[in-house]
mmCIF file of C-alpha atoms and ligand atoms in Angstrom:
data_model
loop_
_atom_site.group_PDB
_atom_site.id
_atom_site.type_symbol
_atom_site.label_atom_id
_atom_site.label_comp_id
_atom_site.label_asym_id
_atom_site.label_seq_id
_atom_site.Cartn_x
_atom_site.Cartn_y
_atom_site.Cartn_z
ATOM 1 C CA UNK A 140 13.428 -80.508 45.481
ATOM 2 C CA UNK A 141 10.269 -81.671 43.347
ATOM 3 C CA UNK A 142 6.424 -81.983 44.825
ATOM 4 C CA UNK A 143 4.568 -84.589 42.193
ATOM 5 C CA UNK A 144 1.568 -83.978 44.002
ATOM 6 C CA UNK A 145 0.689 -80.571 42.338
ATOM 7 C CA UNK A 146 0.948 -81.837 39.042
ATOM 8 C CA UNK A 147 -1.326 -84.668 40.087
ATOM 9 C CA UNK A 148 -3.914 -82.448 41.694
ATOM 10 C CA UNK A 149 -4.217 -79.751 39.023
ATOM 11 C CA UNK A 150 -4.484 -82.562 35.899
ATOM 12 C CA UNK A 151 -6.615 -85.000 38.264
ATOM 13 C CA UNK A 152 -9.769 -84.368 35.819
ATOM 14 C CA UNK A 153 -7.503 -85.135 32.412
ATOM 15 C CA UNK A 154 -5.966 -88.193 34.185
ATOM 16 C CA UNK A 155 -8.637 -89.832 35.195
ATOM 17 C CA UNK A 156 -10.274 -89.431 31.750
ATOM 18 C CA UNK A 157 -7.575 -90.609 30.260
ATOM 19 C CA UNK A 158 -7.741 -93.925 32.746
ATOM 20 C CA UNK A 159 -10.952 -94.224 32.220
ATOM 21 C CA UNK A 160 -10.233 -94.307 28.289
ATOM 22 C CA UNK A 161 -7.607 -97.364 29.101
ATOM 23 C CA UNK A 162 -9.885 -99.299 31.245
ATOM 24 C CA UNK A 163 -12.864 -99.363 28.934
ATOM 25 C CA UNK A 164 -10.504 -100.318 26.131
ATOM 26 C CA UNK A 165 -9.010 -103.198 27.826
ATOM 27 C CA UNK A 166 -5.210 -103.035 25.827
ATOM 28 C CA UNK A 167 -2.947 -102.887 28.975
ATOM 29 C CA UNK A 168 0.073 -102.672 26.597
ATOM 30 C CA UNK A 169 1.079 -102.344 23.235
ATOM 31 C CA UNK A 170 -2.712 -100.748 22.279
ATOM 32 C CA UNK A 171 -4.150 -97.229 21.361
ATOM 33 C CA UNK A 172 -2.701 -95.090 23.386
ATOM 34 C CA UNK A 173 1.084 -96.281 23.289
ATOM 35 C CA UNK A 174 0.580 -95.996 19.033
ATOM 36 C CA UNK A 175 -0.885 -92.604 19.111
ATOM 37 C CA UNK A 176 1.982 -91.627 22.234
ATOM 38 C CA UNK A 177 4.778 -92.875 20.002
ATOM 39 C CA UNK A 178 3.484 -90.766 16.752
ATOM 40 C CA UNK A 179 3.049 -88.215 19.186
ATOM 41 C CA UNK A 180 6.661 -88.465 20.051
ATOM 42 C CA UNK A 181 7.819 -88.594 16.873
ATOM 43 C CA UNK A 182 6.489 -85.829 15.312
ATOM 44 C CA UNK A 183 7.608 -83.378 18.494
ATOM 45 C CA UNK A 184 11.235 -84.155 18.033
ATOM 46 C CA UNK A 185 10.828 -84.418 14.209
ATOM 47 C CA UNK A 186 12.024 -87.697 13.691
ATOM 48 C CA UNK A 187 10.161 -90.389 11.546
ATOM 49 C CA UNK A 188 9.711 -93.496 14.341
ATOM 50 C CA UNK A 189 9.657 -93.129 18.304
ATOM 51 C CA UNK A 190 9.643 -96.973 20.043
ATOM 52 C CA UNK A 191 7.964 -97.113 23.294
ATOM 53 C CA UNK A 192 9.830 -98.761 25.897
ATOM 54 C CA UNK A 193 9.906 -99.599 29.574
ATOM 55 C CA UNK A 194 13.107 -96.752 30.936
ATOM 56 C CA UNK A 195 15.230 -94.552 29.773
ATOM 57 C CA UNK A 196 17.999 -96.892 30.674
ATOM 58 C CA UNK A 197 16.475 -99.545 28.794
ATOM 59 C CA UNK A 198 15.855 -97.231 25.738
ATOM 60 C CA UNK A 199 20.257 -96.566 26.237
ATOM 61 C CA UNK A 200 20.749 -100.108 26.289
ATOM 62 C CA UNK A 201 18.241 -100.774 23.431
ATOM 63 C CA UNK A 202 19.646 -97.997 21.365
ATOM 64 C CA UNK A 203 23.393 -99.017 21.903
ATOM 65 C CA UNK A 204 22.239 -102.143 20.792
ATOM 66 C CA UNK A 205 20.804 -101.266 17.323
ATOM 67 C CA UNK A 206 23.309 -98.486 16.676
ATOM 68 C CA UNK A 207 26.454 -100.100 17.225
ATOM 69 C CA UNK A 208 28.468 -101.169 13.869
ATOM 70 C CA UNK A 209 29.382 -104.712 12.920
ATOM 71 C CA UNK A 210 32.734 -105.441 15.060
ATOM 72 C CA UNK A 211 32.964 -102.304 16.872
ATOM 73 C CA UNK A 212 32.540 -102.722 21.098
ATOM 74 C CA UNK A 213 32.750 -99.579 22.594
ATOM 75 C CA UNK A 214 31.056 -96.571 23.477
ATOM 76 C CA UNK A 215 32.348 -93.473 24.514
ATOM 77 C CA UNK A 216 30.177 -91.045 26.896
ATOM 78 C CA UNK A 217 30.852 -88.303 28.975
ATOM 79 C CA UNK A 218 31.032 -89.167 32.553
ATOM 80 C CA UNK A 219 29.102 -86.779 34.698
ATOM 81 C CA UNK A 220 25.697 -87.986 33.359
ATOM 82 C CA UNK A 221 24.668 -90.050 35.987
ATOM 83 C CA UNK A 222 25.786 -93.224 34.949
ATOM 84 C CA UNK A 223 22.849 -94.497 32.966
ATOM 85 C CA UNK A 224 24.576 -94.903 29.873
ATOM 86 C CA UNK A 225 27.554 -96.886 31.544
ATOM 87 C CA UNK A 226 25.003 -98.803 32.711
ATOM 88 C CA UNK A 227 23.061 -99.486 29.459
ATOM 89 C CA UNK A 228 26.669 -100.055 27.646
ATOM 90 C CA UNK A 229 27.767 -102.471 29.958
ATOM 91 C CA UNK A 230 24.527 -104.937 30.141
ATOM 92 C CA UNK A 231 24.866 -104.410 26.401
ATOM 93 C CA UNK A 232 28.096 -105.963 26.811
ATOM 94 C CA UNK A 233 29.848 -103.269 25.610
ATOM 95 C CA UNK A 234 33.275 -101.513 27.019
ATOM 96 C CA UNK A 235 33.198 -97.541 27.907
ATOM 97 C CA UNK A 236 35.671 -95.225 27.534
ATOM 98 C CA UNK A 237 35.332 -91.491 28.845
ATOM 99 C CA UNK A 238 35.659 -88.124 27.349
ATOM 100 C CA UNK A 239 36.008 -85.035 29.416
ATOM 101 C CA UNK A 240 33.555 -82.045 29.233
ATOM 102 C CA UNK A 241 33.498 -78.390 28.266
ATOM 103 C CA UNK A 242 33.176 -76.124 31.722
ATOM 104 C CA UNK A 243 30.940 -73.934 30.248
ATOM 105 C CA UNK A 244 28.190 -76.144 28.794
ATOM 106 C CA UNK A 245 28.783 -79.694 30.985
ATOM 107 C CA UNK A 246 28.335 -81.236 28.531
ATOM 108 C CA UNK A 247 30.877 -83.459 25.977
ATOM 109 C CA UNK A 248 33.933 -81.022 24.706
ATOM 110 C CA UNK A 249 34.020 -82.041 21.022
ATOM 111 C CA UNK A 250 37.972 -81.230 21.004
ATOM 112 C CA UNK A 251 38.466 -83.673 23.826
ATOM 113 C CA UNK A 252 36.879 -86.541 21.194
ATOM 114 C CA UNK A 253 39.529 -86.564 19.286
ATOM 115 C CA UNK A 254 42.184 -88.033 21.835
ATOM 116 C CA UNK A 255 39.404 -90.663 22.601
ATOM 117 C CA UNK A 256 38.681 -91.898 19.523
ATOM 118 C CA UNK A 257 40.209 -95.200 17.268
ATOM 119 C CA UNK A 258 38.434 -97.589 15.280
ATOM 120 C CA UNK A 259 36.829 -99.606 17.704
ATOM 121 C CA UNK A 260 34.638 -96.672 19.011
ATOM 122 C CA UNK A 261 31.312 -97.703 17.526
ATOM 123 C CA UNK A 262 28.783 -95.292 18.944
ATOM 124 C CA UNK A 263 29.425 -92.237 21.086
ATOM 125 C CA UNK A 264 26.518 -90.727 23.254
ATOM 126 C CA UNK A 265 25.949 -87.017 23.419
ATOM 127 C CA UNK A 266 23.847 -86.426 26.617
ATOM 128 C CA UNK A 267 22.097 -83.051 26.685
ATOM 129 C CA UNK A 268 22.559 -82.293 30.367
ATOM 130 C CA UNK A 269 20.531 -80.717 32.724
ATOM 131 C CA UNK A 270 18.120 -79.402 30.122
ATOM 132 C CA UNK A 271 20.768 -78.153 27.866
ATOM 133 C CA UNK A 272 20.998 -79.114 24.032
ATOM 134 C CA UNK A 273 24.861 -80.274 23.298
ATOM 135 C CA UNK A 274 26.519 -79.531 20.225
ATOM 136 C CA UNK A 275 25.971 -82.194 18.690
ATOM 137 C CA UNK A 276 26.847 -81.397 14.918
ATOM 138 C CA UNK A 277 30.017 -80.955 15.975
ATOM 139 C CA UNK A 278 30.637 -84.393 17.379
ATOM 140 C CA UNK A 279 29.060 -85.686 14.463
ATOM 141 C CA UNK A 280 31.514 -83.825 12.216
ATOM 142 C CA UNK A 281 34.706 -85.288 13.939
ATOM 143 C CA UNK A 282 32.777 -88.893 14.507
ATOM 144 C CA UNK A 283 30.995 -90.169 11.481
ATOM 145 C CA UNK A 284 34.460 -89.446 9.098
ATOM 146 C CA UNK A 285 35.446 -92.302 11.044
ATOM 147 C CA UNK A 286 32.253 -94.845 11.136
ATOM 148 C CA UNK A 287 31.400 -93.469 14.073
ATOM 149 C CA UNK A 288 27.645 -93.125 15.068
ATOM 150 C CA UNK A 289 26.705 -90.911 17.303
ATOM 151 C CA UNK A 290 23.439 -90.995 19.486
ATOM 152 C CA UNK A 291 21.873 -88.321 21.995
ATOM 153 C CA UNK A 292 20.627 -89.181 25.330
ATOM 154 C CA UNK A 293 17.376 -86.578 25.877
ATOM 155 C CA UNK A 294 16.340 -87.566 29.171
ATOM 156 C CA UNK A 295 16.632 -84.312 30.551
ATOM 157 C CA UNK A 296 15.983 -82.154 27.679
ATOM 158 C CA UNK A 297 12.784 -82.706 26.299
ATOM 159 C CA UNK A 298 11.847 -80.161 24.161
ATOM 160 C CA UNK A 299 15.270 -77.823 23.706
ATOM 161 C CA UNK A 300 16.530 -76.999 19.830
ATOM 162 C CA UNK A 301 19.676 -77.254 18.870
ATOM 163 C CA UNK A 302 20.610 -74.626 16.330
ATOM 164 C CA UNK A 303 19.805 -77.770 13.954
ATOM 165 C CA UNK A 304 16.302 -78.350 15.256
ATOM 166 C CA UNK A 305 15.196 -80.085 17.937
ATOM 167 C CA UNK A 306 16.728 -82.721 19.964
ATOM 168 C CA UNK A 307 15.903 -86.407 19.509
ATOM 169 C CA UNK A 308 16.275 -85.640 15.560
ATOM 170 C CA UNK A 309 19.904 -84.677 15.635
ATOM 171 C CA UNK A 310 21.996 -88.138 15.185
ATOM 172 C CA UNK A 311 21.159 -91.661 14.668
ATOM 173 C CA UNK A 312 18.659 -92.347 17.547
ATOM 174 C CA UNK A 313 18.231 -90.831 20.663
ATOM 175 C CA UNK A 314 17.082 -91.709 24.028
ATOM 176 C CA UNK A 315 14.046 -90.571 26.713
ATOM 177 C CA UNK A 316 13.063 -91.146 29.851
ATOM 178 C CA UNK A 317 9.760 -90.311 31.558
ATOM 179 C CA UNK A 318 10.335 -91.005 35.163
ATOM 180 C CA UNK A 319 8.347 -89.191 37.185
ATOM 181 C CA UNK A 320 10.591 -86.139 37.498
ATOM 182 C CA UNK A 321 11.099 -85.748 33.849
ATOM 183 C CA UNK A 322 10.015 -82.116 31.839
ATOM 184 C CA UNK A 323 7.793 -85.201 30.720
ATOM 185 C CA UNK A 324 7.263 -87.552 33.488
ATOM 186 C CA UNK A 325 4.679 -90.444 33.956
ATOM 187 C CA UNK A 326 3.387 -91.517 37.162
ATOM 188 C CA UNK A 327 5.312 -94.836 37.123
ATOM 189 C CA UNK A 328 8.399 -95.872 34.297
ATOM 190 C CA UNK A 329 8.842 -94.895 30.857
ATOM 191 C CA UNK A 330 10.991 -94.466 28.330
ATOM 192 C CA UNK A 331 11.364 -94.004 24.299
ATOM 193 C CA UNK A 332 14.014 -94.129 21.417
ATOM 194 C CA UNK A 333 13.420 -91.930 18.490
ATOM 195 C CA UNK A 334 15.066 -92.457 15.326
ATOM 196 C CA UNK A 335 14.639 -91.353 11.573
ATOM 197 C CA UNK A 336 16.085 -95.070 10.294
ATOM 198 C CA UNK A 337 13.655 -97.816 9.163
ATOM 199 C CA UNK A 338 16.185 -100.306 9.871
ATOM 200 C CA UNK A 339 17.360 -99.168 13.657
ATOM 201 C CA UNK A 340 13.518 -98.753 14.160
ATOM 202 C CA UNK A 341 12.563 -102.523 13.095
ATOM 203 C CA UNK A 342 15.343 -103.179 15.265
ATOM 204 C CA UNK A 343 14.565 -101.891 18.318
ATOM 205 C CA UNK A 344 10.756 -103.196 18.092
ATOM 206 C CA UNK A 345 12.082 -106.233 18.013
ATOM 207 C CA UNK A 346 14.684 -106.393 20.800
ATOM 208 C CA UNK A 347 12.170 -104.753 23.051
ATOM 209 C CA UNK A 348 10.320 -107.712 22.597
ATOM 210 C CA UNK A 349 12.594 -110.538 23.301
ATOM 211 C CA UNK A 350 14.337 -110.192 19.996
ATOM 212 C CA UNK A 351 11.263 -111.707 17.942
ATOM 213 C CA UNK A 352 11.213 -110.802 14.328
ATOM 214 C CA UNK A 353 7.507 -112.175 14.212
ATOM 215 C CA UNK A 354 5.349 -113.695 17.498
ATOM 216 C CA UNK A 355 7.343 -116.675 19.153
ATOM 217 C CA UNK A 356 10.039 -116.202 16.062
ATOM 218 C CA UNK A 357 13.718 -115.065 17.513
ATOM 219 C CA UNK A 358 15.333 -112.684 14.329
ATOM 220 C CA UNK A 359 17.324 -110.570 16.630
ATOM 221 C CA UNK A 360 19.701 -111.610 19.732
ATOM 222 C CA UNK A 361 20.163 -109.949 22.866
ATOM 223 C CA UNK A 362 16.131 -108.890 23.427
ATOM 224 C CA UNK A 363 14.555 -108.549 26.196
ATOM 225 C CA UNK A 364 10.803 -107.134 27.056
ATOM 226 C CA UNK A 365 10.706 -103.995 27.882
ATOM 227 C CA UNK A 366 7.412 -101.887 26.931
ATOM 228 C CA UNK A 367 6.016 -98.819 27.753
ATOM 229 C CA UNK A 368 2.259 -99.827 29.096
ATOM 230 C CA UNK A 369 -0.784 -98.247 28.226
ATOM 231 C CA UNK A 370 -1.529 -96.615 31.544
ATOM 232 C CA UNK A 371 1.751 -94.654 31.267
ATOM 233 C CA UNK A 372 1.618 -93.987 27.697
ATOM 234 C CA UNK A 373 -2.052 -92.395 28.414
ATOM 235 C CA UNK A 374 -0.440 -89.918 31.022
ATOM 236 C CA UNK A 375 1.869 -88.827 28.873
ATOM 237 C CA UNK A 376 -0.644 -87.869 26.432
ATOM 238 C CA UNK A 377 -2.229 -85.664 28.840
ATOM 239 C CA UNK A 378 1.162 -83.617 29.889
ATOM 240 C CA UNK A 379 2.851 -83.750 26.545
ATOM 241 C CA UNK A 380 0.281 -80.694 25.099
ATOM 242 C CA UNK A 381 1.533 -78.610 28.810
ATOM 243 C CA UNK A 382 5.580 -79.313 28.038
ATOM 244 C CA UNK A 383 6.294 -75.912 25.873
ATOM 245 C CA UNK A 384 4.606 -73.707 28.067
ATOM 246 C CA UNK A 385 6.280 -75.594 31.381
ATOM 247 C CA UNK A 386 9.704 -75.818 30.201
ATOM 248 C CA UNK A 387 9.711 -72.229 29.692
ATOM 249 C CA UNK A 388 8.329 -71.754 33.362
ATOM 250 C CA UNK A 389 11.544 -73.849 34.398
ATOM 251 C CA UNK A 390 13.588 -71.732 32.209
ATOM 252 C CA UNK A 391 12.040 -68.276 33.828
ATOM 253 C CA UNK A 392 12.664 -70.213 37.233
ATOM 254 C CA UNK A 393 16.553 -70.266 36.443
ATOM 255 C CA UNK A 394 16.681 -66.742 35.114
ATOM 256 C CA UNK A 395 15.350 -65.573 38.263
ATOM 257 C CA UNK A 396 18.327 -67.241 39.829
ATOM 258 C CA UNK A 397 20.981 -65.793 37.594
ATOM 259 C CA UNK A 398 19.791 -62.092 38.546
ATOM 260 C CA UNK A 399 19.401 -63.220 41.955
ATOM 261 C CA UNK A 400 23.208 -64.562 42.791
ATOM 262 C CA UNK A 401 25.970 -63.308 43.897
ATOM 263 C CA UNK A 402 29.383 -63.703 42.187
ATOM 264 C CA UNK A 403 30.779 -66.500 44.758
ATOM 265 C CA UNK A 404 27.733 -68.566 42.742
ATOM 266 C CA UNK A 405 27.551 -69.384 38.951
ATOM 267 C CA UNK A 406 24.373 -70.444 37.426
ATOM 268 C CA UNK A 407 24.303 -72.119 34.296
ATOM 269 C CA UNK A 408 22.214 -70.385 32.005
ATOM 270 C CA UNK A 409 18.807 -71.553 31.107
ATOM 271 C CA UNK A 410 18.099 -68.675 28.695
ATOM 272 C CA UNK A 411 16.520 -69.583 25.232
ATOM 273 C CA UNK A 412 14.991 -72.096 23.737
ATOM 274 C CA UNK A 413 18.246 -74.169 23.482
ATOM 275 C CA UNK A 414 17.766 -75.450 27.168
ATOM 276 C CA UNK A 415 14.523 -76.577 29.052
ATOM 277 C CA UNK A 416 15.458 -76.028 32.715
ATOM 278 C CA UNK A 417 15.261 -79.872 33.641
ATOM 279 C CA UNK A 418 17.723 -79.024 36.386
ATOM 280 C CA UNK A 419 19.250 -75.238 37.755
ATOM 281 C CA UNK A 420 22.623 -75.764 38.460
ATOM 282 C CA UNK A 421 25.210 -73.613 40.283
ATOM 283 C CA UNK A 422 29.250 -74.172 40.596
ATOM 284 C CA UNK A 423 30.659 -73.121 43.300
ATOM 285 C CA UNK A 424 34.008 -73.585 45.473
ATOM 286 C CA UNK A 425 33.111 -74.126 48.707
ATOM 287 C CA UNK A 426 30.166 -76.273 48.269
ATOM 288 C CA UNK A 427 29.898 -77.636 51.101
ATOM 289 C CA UNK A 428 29.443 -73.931 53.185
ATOM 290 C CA UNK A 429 26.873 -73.097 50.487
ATOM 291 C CA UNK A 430 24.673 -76.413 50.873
ATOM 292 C CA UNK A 431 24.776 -74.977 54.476
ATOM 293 C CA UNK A 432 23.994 -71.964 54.097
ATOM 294 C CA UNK A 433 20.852 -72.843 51.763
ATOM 295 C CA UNK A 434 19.565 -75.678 54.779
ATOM 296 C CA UNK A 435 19.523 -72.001 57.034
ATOM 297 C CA UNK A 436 17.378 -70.622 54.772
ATOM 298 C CA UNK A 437 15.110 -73.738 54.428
ATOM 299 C CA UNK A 438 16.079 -74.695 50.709
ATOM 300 C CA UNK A 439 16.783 -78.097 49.968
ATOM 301 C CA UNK A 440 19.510 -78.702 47.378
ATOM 302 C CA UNK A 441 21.557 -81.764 45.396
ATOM 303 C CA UNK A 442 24.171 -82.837 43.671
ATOM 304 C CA UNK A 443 23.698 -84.113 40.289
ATOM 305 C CA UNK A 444 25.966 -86.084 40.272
ATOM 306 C CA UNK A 445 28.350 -86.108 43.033
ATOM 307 C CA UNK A 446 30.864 -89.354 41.827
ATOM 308 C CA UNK A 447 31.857 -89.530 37.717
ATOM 309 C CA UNK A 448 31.108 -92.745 36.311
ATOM 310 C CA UNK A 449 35.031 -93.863 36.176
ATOM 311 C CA UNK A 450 35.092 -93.210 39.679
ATOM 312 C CA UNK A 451 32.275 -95.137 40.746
ATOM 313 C CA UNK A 452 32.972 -98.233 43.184
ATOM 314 C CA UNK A 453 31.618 -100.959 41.588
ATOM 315 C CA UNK A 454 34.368 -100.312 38.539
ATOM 316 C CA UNK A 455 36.961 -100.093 41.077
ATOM 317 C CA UNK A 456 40.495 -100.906 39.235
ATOM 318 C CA UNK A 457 39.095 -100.598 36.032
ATOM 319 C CA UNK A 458 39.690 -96.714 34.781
ATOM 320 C CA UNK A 459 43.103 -96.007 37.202
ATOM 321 C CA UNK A 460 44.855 -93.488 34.838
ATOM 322 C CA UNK A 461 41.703 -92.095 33.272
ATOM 323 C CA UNK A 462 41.935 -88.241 34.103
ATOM 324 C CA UNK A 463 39.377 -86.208 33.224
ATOM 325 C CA UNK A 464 40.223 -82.939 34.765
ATOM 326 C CA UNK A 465 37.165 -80.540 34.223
ATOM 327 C CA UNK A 466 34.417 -83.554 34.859
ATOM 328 C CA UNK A 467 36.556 -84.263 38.151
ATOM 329 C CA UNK A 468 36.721 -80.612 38.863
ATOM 330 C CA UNK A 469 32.982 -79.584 38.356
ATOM 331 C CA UNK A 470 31.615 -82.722 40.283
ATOM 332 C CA UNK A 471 33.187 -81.380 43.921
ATOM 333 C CA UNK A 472 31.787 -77.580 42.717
ATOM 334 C CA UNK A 473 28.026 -78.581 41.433
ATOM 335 C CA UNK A 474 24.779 -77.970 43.495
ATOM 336 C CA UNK A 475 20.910 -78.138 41.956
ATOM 337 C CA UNK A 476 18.443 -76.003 43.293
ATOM 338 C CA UNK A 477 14.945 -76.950 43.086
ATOM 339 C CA UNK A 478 13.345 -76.150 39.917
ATOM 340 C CA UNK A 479 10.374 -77.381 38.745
ATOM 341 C CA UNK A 480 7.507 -75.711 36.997
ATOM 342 C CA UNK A 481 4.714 -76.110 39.926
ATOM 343 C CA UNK A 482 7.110 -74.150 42.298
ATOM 344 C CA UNK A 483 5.098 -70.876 44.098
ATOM 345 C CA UNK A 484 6.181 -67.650 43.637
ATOM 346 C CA UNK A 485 7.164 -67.634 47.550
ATOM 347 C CA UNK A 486 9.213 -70.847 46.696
ATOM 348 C CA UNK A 487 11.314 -69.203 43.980
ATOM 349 C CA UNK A 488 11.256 -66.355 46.150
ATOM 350 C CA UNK A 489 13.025 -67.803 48.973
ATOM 351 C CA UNK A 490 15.282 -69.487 47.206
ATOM 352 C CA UNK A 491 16.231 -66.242 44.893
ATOM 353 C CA UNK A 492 16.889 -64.565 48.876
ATOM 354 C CA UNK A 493 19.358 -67.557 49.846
ATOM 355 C CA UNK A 494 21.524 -67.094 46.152
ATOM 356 C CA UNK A 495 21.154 -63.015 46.921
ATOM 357 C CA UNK A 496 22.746 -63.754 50.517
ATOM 358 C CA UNK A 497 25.287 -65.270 50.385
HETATM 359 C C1 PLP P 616 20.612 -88.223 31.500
HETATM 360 C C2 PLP P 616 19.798 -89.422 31.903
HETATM 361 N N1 PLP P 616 19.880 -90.547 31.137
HETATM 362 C C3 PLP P 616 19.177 -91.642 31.435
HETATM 363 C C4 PLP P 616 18.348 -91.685 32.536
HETATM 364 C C5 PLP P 616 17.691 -92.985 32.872
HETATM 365 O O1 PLP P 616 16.319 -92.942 32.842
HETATM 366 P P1 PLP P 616 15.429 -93.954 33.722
HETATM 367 O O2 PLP P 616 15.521 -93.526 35.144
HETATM 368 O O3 PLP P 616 14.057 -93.803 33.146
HETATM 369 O O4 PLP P 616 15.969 -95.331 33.515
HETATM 370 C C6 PLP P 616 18.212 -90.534 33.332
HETATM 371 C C7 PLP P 616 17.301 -90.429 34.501
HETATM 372 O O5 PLP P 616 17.014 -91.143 35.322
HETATM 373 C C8 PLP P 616 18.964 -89.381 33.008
HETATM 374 O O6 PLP P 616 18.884 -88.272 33.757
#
């Protein structure tokens, strides 16, 4: 599905500079490079602070955190986003409650908030999926009437403009991860929360740092230490200048696709600069013959993501009666194909022949 290795090989020279530039410096975290990353950051997605931290999951958790009003305690998410916001929500303490999604776009259905929402919804999370940018003005229209904040989860989507402007700047805070297979990966853990607030941005300096408000002095609770080091943050200051350029590879990628199928097999489209290819999805109904028929044509595929968070084991009991029909639906009809922006013109090739087959 992904091969790091040609990314490695053809920025070799820039990494090891920028290695180099660490070593001689001597800051392993918290130094030059993670300052200039984080203005970096910042002034990409247009907001005024980005916080360096160690995941995206922690920068969820961290976020939830600092976003979430004064006697509010839950947080409402779609759930076919790989659980990593459940996950942040819940070490945060908090309780989540589910909204269904909009079959077109997979992402949150801003009519489906409505029947979700009551005052002790603090923060909802608007996850751009797969590379697309959600709507998010219109959750914030039918959230913040009610003290609602609302805060975007970018992991996948790097890069993509809403009609508004780019993501990351859209809501209260929002949330990045640089693992490795990222539109912006490291070569290790990362992650980031951007924000235009002084006041959410002191905060979440100081919970990733065990909640100190000055060294060895606790001002916040529920920190922890979680930093983005200086090795990663000097890696993603050599691929940050190559994102535009390879997002819109990944987009082209999924185009090809689109022509390429046939009608059995529904690409989401990847077509302007409002999504940034992270992932090329397909629905289809019998997913199971297709995933076959792809292996006989030597094309690997996956499923992201085969089980919806309220129907994942370890909350077994917890969400009987929660239906969420499209969500259900689309996760027993979703396949990824590889995408990714080092793939060979024989790659996409081969696996525009499979879609044409079939
Ligand atoms: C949508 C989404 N949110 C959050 C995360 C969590 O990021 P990390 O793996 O860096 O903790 C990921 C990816 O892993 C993701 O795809």
């Amino acid at each position: 599905m992904n091969d790091l290795s040609r990314a490695i090989r053809d920025q070799r020279a820039d990494l090891d500079r920028a290695w180099a530039r660490v070593l001689d410096s001597s800051y392993v975290v918290m130094g030059p490079e993670h300052a200039a990353f984080e203005a970096e950051l910042a002034a990409l997605v247009g907001a005024t602070h980005a916080v360096g931290v160690g995941s995206g999951t922690d920068a969820l958790e961290l976020m939830l955190r600092a976003t979430m009003p004064l006697g509010r305690e839950i947080v409402v998410t779609a759930a076919n986003c790989g659980g990593y916001t459940t996950t942040a929500a819940r070490r945060a303490g908090f309780t989540v409650r589910y909204v269904d999604i909009d079959a077109e776009t997979h992402c949150v259905d801003p009519k489906a908030l409505v029947d979700v929402l009551d005052d002790s919804v603090g923060v909802v999370v608007v996850t751009h999926l797969y590379g697309r940018a959600a709507d998010v003005a219109a959750v914030r229209s039918v959230c913040e009437p009610l003290g609602i904040r609302v805060v975007e989860d970018c992991a996948q989507a790097i890069g993509a403009r809403t009609p508004e402007g780019p993501v990351g700047s859209q809501a209260a805070a929002a949330a990045f991860s640089f693992y490795p297979t990222k539109n912006l990966g490291a070569l290790g853990d990362g992650g980031a929360v951007t924000t235009s607030s002084d006041d959410i941005a002191d905060k979440l300096r100081s919970l990733r740092q065990y909640g100190w408000s000055d060294k060895y002095r606790i001002g916040s609770d529920g920190g922890r230490n979680s930093r983005l080091d200086e090795v990663q943050a000097s890696v993603l200051r050599v691929r940050m200048p190559l994102l535009a350029a390879q997002n819109e590879t990944r987009r082209r990628i999924i185009q090809r696709y689109a022509e390429a199928a046939t009608a059995p097999v529904r690409v989401l489209p990847a077509t302007d600069a409002g999504h940034v290819g992270h992932l090329a999805v397909v629905v289809v109904d019998d997913r199971d013959r297709f995933r076959r028929h792809l292996d006989s044509h030597f094309v690997r595929s996956d499923v992201h993501y085969p089980v919806p968070d309220h129907a994942q084991t370890a909350f077994e009991g917890e969400y009987t009666g929660v239906s969420l029909p499209v969500t259900e639906a689309m996760a027993e009809r979703i396949v990824s194909l590889p995408c990714f922006a080092e793939m060979t013109p024989d790659e996409v090739d081969r696996v525009c022949d499979a879609l044409a087959s079939y």
